[in-house]
Tab-separated table of C-alpha atoms in Angstrom:
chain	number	residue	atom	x	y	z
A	1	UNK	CA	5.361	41.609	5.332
A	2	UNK	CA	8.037	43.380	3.054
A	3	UNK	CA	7.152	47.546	3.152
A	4	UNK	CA	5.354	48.581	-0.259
A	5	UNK	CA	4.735	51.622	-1.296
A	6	UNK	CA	1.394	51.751	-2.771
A	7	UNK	CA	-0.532	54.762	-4.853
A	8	UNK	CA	-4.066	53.831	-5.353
A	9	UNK	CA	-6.834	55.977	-5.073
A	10	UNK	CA	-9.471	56.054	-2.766
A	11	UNK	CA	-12.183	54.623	-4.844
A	12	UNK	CA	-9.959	51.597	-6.365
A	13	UNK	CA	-10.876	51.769	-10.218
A	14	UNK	CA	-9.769	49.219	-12.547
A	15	UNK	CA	-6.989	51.321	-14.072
A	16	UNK	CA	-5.632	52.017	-10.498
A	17	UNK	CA	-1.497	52.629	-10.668
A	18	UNK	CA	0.496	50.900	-8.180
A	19	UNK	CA	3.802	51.339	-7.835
A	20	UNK	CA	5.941	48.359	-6.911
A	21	UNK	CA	9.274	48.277	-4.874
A	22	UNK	CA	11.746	46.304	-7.121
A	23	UNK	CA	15.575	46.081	-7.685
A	24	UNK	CA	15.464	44.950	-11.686
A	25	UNK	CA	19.220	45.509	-11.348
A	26	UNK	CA	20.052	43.334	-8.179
A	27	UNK	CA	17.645	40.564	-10.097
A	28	UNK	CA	19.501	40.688	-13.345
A	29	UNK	CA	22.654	40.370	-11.333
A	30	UNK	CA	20.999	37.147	-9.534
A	31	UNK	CA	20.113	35.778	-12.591
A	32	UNK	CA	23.087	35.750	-14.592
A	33	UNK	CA	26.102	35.172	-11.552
A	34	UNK	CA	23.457	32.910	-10.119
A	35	UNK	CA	22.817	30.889	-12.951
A	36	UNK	CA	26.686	30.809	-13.546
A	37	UNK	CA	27.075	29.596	-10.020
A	38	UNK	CA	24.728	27.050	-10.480
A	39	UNK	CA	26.330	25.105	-13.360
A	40	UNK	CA	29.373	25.481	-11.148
A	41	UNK	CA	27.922	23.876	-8.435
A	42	UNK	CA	26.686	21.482	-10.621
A	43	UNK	CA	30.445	20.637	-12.151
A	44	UNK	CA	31.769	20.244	-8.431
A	45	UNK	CA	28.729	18.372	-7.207
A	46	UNK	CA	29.255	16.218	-10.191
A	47	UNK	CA	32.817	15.699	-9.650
A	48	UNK	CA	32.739	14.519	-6.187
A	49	UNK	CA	32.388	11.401	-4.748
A	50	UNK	CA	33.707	7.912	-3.499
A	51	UNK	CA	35.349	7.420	-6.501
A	52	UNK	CA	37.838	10.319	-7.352
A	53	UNK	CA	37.014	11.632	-10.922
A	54	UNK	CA	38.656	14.397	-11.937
A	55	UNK	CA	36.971	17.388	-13.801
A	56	UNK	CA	38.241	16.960	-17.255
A	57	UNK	CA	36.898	13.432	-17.113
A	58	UNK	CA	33.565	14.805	-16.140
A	59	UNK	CA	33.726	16.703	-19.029
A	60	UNK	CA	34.616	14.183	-21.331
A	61	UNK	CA	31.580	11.648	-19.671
A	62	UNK	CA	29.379	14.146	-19.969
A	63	UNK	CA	29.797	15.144	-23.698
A	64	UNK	CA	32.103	12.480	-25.184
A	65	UNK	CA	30.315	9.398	-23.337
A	66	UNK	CA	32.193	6.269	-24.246
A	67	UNK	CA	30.036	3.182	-22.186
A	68	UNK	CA	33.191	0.587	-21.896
A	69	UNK	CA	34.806	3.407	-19.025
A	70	UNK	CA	34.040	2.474	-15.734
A	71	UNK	CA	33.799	6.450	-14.171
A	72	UNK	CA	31.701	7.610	-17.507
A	73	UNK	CA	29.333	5.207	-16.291
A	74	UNK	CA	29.542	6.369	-12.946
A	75	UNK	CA	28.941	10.078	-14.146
A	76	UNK	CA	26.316	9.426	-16.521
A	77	UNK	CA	24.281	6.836	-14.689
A	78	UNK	CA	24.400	7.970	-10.984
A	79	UNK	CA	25.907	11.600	-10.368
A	80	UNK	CA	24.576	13.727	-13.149
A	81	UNK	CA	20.701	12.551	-12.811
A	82	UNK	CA	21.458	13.161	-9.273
A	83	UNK	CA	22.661	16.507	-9.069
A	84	UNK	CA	20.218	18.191	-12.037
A	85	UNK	CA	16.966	16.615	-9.975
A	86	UNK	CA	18.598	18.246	-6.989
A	87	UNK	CA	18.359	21.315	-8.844
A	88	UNK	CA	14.881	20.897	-10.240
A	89	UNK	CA	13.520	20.215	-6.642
A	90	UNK	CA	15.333	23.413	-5.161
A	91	UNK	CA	13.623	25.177	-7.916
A	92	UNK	CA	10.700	23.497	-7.558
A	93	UNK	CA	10.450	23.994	-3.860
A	94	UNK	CA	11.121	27.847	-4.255
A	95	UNK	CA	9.021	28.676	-6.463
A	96	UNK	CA	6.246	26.882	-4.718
A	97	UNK	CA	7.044	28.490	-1.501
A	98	UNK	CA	6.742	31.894	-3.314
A	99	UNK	CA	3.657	31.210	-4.846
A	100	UNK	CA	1.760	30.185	-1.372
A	101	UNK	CA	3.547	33.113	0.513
A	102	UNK	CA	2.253	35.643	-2.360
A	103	UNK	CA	-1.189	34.190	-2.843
A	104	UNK	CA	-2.017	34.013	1.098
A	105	UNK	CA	0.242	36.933	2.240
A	106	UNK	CA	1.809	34.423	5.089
A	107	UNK	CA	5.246	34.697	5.505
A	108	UNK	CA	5.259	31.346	6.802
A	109	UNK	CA	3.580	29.804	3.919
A	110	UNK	CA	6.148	26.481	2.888
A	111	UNK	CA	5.087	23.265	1.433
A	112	UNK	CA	6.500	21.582	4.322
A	113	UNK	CA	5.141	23.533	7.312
A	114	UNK	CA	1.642	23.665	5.397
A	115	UNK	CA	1.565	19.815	5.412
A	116	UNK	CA	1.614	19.229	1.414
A	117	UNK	CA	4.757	17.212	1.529
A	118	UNK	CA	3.593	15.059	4.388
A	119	UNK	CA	0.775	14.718	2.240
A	120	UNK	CA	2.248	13.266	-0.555
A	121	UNK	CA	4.354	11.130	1.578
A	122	UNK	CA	1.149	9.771	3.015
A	123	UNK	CA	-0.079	8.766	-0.346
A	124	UNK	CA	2.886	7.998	-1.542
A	125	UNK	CA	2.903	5.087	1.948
A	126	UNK	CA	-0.478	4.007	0.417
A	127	UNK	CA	0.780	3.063	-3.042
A	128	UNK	CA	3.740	1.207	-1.786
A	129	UNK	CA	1.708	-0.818	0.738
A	130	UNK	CA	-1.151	-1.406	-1.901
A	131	UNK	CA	0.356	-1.199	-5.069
A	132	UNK	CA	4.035	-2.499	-4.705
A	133	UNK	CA	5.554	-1.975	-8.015
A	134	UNK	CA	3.709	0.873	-9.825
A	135	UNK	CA	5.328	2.600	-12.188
A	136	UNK	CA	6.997	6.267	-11.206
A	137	UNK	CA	3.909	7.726	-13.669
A	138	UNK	CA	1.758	6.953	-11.046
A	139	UNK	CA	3.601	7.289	-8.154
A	140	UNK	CA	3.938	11.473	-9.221
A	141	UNK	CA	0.275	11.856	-9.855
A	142	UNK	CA	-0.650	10.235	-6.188
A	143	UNK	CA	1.913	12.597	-5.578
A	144	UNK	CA	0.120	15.086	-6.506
A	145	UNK	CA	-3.126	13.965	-4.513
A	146	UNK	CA	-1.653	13.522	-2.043
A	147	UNK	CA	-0.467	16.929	-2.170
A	148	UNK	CA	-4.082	18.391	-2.766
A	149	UNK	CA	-5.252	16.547	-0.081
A	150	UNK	CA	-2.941	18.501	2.254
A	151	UNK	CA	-3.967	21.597	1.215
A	152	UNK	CA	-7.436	20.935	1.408
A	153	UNK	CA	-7.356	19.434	4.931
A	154	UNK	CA	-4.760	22.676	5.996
A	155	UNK	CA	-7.295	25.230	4.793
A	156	UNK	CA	-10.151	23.319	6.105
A	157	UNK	CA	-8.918	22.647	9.759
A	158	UNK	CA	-7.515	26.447	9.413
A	159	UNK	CA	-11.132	27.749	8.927
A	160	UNK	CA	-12.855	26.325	11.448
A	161	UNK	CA	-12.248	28.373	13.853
A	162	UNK	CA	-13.642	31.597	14.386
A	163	UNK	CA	-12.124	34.847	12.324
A	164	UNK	CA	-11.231	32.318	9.528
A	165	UNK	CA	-7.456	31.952	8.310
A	166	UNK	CA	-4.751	33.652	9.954
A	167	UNK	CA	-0.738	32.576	9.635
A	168	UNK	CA	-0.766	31.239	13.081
A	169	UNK	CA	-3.876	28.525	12.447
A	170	UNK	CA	-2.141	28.076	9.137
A	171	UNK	CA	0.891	26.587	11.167
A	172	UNK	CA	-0.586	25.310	13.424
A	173	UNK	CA	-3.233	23.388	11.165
A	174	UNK	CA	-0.276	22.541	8.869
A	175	UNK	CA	1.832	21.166	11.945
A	176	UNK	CA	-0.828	19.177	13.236
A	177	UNK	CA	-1.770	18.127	9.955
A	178	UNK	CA	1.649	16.960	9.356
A	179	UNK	CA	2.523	15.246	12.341
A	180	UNK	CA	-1.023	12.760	11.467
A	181	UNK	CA	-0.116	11.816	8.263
A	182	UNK	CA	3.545	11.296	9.208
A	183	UNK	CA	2.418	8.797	11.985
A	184	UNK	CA	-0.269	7.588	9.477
A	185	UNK	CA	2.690	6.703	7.157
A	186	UNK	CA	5.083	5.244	9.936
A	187	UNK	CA	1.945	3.153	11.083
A	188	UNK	CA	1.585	1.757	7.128
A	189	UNK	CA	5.093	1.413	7.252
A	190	UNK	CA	5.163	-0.925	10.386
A	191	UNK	CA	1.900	-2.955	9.387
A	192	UNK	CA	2.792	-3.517	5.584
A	193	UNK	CA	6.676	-3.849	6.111
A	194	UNK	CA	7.556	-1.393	3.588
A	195	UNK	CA	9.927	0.724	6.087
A	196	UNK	CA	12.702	0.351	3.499
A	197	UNK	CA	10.722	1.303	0.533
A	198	UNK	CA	9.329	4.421	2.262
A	199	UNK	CA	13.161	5.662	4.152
A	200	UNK	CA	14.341	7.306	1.368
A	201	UNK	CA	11.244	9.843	1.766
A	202	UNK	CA	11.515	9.638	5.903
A	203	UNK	CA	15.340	11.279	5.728
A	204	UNK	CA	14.924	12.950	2.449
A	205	UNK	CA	17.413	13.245	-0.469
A	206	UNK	CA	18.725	13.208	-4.410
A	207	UNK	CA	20.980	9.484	-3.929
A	208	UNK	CA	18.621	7.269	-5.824
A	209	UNK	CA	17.685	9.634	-8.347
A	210	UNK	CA	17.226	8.359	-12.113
A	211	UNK	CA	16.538	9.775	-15.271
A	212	UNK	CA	13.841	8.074	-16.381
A	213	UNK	CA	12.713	9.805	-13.093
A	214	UNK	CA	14.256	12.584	-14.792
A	215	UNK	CA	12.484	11.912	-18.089
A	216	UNK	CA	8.658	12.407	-16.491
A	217	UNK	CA	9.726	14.401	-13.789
A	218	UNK	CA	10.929	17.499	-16.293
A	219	UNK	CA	7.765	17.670	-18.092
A	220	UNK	CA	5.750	18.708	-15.415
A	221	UNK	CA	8.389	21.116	-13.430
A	222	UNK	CA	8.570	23.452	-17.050
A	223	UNK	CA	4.750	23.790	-17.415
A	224	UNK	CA	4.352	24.731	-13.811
A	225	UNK	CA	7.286	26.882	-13.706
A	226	UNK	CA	6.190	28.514	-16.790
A	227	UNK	CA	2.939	28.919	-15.113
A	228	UNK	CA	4.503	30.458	-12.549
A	229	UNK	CA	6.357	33.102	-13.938
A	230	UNK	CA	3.127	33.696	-16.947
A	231	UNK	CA	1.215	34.195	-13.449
A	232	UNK	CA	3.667	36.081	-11.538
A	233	UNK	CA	2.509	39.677	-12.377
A	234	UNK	CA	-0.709	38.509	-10.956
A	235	UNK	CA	0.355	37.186	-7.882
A	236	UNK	CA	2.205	40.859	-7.408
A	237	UNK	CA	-1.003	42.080	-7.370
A	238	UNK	CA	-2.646	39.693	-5.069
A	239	UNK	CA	0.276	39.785	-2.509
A	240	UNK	CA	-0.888	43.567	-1.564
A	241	UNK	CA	-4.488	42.435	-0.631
A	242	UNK	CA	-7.727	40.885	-1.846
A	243	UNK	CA	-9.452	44.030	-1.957
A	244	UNK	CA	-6.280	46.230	-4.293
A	245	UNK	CA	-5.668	43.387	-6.018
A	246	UNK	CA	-9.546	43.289	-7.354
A	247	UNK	CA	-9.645	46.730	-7.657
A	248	UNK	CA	-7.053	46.503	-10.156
A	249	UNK	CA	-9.348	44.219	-12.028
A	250	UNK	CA	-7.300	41.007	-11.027
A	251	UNK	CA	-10.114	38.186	-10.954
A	252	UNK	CA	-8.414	37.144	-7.464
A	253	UNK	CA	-10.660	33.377	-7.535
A	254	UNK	CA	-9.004	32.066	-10.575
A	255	UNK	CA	-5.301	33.584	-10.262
A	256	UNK	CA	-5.936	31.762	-6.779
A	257	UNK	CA	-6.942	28.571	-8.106
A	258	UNK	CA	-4.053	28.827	-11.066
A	259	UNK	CA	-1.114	29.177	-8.286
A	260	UNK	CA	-2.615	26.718	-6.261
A	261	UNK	CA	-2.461	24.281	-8.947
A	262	UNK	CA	1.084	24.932	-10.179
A	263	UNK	CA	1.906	24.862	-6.172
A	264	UNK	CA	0.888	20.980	-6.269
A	265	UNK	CA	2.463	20.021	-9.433
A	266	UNK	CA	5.697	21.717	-8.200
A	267	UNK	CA	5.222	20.395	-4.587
A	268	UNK	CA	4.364	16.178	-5.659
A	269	UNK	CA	6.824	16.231	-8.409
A	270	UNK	CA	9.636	17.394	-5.832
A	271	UNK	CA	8.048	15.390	-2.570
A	272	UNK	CA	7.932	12.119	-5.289
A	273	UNK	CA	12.243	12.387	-5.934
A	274	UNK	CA	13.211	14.020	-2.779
A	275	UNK	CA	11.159	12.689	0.053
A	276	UNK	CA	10.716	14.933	3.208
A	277	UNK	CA	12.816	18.405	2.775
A	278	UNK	CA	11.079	20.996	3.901
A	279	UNK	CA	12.289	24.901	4.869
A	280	UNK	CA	13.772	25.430	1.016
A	281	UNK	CA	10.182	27.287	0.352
A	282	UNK	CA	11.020	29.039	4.072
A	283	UNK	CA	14.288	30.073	2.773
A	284	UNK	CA	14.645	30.958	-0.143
A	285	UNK	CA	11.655	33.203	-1.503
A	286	UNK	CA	12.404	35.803	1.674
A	287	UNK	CA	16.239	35.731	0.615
A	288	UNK	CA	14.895	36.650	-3.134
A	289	UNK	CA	12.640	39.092	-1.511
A	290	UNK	CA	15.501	41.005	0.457
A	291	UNK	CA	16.937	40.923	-2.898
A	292	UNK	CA	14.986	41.924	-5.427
A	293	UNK	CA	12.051	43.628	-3.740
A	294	UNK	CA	8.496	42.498	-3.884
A	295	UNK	CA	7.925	41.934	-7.602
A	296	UNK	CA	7.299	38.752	-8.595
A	297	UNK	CA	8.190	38.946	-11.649
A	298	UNK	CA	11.443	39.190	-10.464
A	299	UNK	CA	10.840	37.212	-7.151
A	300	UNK	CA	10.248	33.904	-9.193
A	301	UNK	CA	13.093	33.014	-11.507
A	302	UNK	CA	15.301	34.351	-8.937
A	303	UNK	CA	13.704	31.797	-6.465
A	304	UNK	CA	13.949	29.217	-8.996
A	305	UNK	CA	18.320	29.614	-9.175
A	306	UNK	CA	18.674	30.194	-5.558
A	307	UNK	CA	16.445	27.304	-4.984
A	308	UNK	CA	18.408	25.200	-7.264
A	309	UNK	CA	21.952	26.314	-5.972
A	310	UNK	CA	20.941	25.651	-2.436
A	311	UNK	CA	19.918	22.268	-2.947
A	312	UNK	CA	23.113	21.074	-5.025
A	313	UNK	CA	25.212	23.157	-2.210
A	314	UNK	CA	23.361	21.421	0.571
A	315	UNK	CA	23.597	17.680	-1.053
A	316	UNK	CA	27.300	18.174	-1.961
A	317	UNK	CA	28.091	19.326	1.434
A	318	UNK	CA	25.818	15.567	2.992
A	319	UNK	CA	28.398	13.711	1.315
A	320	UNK	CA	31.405	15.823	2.273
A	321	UNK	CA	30.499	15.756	6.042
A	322	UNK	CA	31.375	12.002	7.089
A	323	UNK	CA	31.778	10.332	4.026
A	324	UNK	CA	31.689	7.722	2.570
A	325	UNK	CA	28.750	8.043	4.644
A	326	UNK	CA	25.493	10.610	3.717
A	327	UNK	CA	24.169	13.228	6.074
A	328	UNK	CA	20.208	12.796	5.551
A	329	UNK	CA	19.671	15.842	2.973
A	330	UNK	CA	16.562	17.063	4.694
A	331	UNK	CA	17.897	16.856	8.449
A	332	UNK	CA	21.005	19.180	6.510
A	333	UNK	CA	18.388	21.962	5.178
A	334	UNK	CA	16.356	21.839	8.421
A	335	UNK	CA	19.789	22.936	10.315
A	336	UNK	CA	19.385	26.393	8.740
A	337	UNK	CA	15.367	26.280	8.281
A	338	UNK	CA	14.105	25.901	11.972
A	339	UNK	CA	16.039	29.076	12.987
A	340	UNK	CA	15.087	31.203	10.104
A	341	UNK	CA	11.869	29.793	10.577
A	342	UNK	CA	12.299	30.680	14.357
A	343	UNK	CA	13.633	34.239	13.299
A	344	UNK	CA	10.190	35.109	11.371
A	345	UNK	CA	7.532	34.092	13.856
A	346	UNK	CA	9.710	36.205	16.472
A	347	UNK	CA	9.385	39.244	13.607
A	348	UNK	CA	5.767	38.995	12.423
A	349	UNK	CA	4.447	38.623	16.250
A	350	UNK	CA	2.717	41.128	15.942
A	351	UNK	CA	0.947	39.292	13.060
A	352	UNK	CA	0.639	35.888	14.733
């Protein structure tokens, strides 16, 4: 875990001080060249494509629509839902990666290693082989059980053993976890003939995206990410230990049950656009962290751009590699996530 430099007394009172390693400068700097980068990266990711649009006509799509031009409709009805949910899931992703690495003090804590994503795919296989043409509404909120029900069967299988939870049997319980309900899914897939319906989650990506996806979708991502960051102080506290964070007078139970919450809204609403992209939770919070320092106060809006600009980066660069043709989003991200995720279960060995 990051070094933090902590002055608490030896009886830990309720009015303990702890002082916090944090680079406010560094994450002002993030926040205001990232967030400039990121509407970049959304005028770019916007502008490219099989049909060649130049960027003034983006411009003029995007805030002088006229319906009866062919590329305004392009812009407006395919790219631009496309690229801002790419964004919202990077953010989403992050900041639920953040969340579950601050609340468990795991460094490998991600939605997709932990088995929440395959989780919502899992219910999300259920709904199209049982209910074939339910609304989006409903598809987020099994989404979102689905999500719960990874985390409960993670932490559940994780426990059994002897000496309770420990980042390795997190894995491990996640990866096992994941690996059912993907084969669970593929199984549904093959009985109830749904393959096509269910391949957009199986190789992961922004393509289809809508807004009246959009439309429910945004709802749910501010709350939780508002959540997050009305938390975040909190989860500071609870990222140095159970015991300091209580001593501090942090009622650890119910900040616990607050992130986890927010970490399934965030997780279902991004698994129910996206599909299977994992390693952006890896990623990107441990990039903030390097950053920024160990304050989450800091830690999660930063995660939230970074999050964001990867995502748009990463889906621009799917359709640049063999086009017309799309690189699988997911299979793109995992490229750089299975060695960073190799690079920090070499470092916290001694951990694992």
């Amino acid at each position: 875990m990051e070094s933090i430099n902590q002055e608490i007394s030896h009886k830990q009172a309720p009015t303990a001080k702890v002082k916090v390693h944090s680079r406010p400068l560094a994450a002002t700097l993030i926040l205001s060249v990232g967030l400039a980068m990121l509407v970049l990266g959304i005028g770019v990711s916007v502008s490219f494509g099989v049909a060649d649009i130049r960027f003034g006509e983006v411009w003029e799509a995007i805030f002088r629509f006229n319906g009866d031009i062919t590329n305004h409709q392009i812009i407006q009805e395919w790219r631009l839902p496309r690229v801002l949910g790419g964004a919202m899931v990077g953010a989403s992703l992050a900041v639920a990666g953040a969340l579950m690495q601050g609340m468990t003090r795991n460094p490998l804590a991600d939605t997709g290693l932990l088995g929440i994503n395959a989780g919502s795919g899992f219910m999300l296989a259920l709904c199209f082989a049982f209910f074939p043409g339910l609304p989006f509404m409903y598809l987020i909120l099994y989404s979102f059980l689905g999500a719960g029900l990874g985390v409960v069967l993670v932490y559940g299988i994780g426990s059994i053993a002897k000496g309770g939870l420990t980042p390795v049997r997190l894995v491990l319980a996640g990866a096992a976890l994941s690996a059912l309900l993907s084969a669970l899914s593929e199984g549904i897939a093959l009985y109830f003939r749904i393959g096509q319906d269910l391949a957009f989650w199986y190789a992961g990506g922004v393509a289809g995206t809508k807004w009246y996806q959009l439309k429910i979708m945004i709802p749910w991502v501010a709350v939780a990410l508002a959540g997050a960051i009305a938390i975040s102080r909190s989860i500071t506290m609870l990222s140095l230990g159970s015991d300091v964070a209580r001593g501090l007078g942090q009622r650890t139970k119910l900040v616990q049950l607050a992130s986890t919450v927010i970490v399934l809204i965030l997780a279902g609403s991004a698994v129910s656009i996206v599909g299977a992209v994992g390693f952006v939770g890896l990623i990107i919070p441990h990039l903030t962290r390097k950053l920024v320092g160990v304050d989450y106060r800091w830690i999660i809006p930063c995660s939230a751009i970074l999050g964001g600009l990867l995502v748009i980066l990463a889906d621009l660069a799917a359709r640049m590699i063999n086009p017309p043709y799309e690189t699988p989003l997911g299979a793109l991200i995992a490229l750089i996530g299975v060695p960073f995720f190799l690079y920090l279960a070499r470092k916290e060995r001694r951990e694992l």
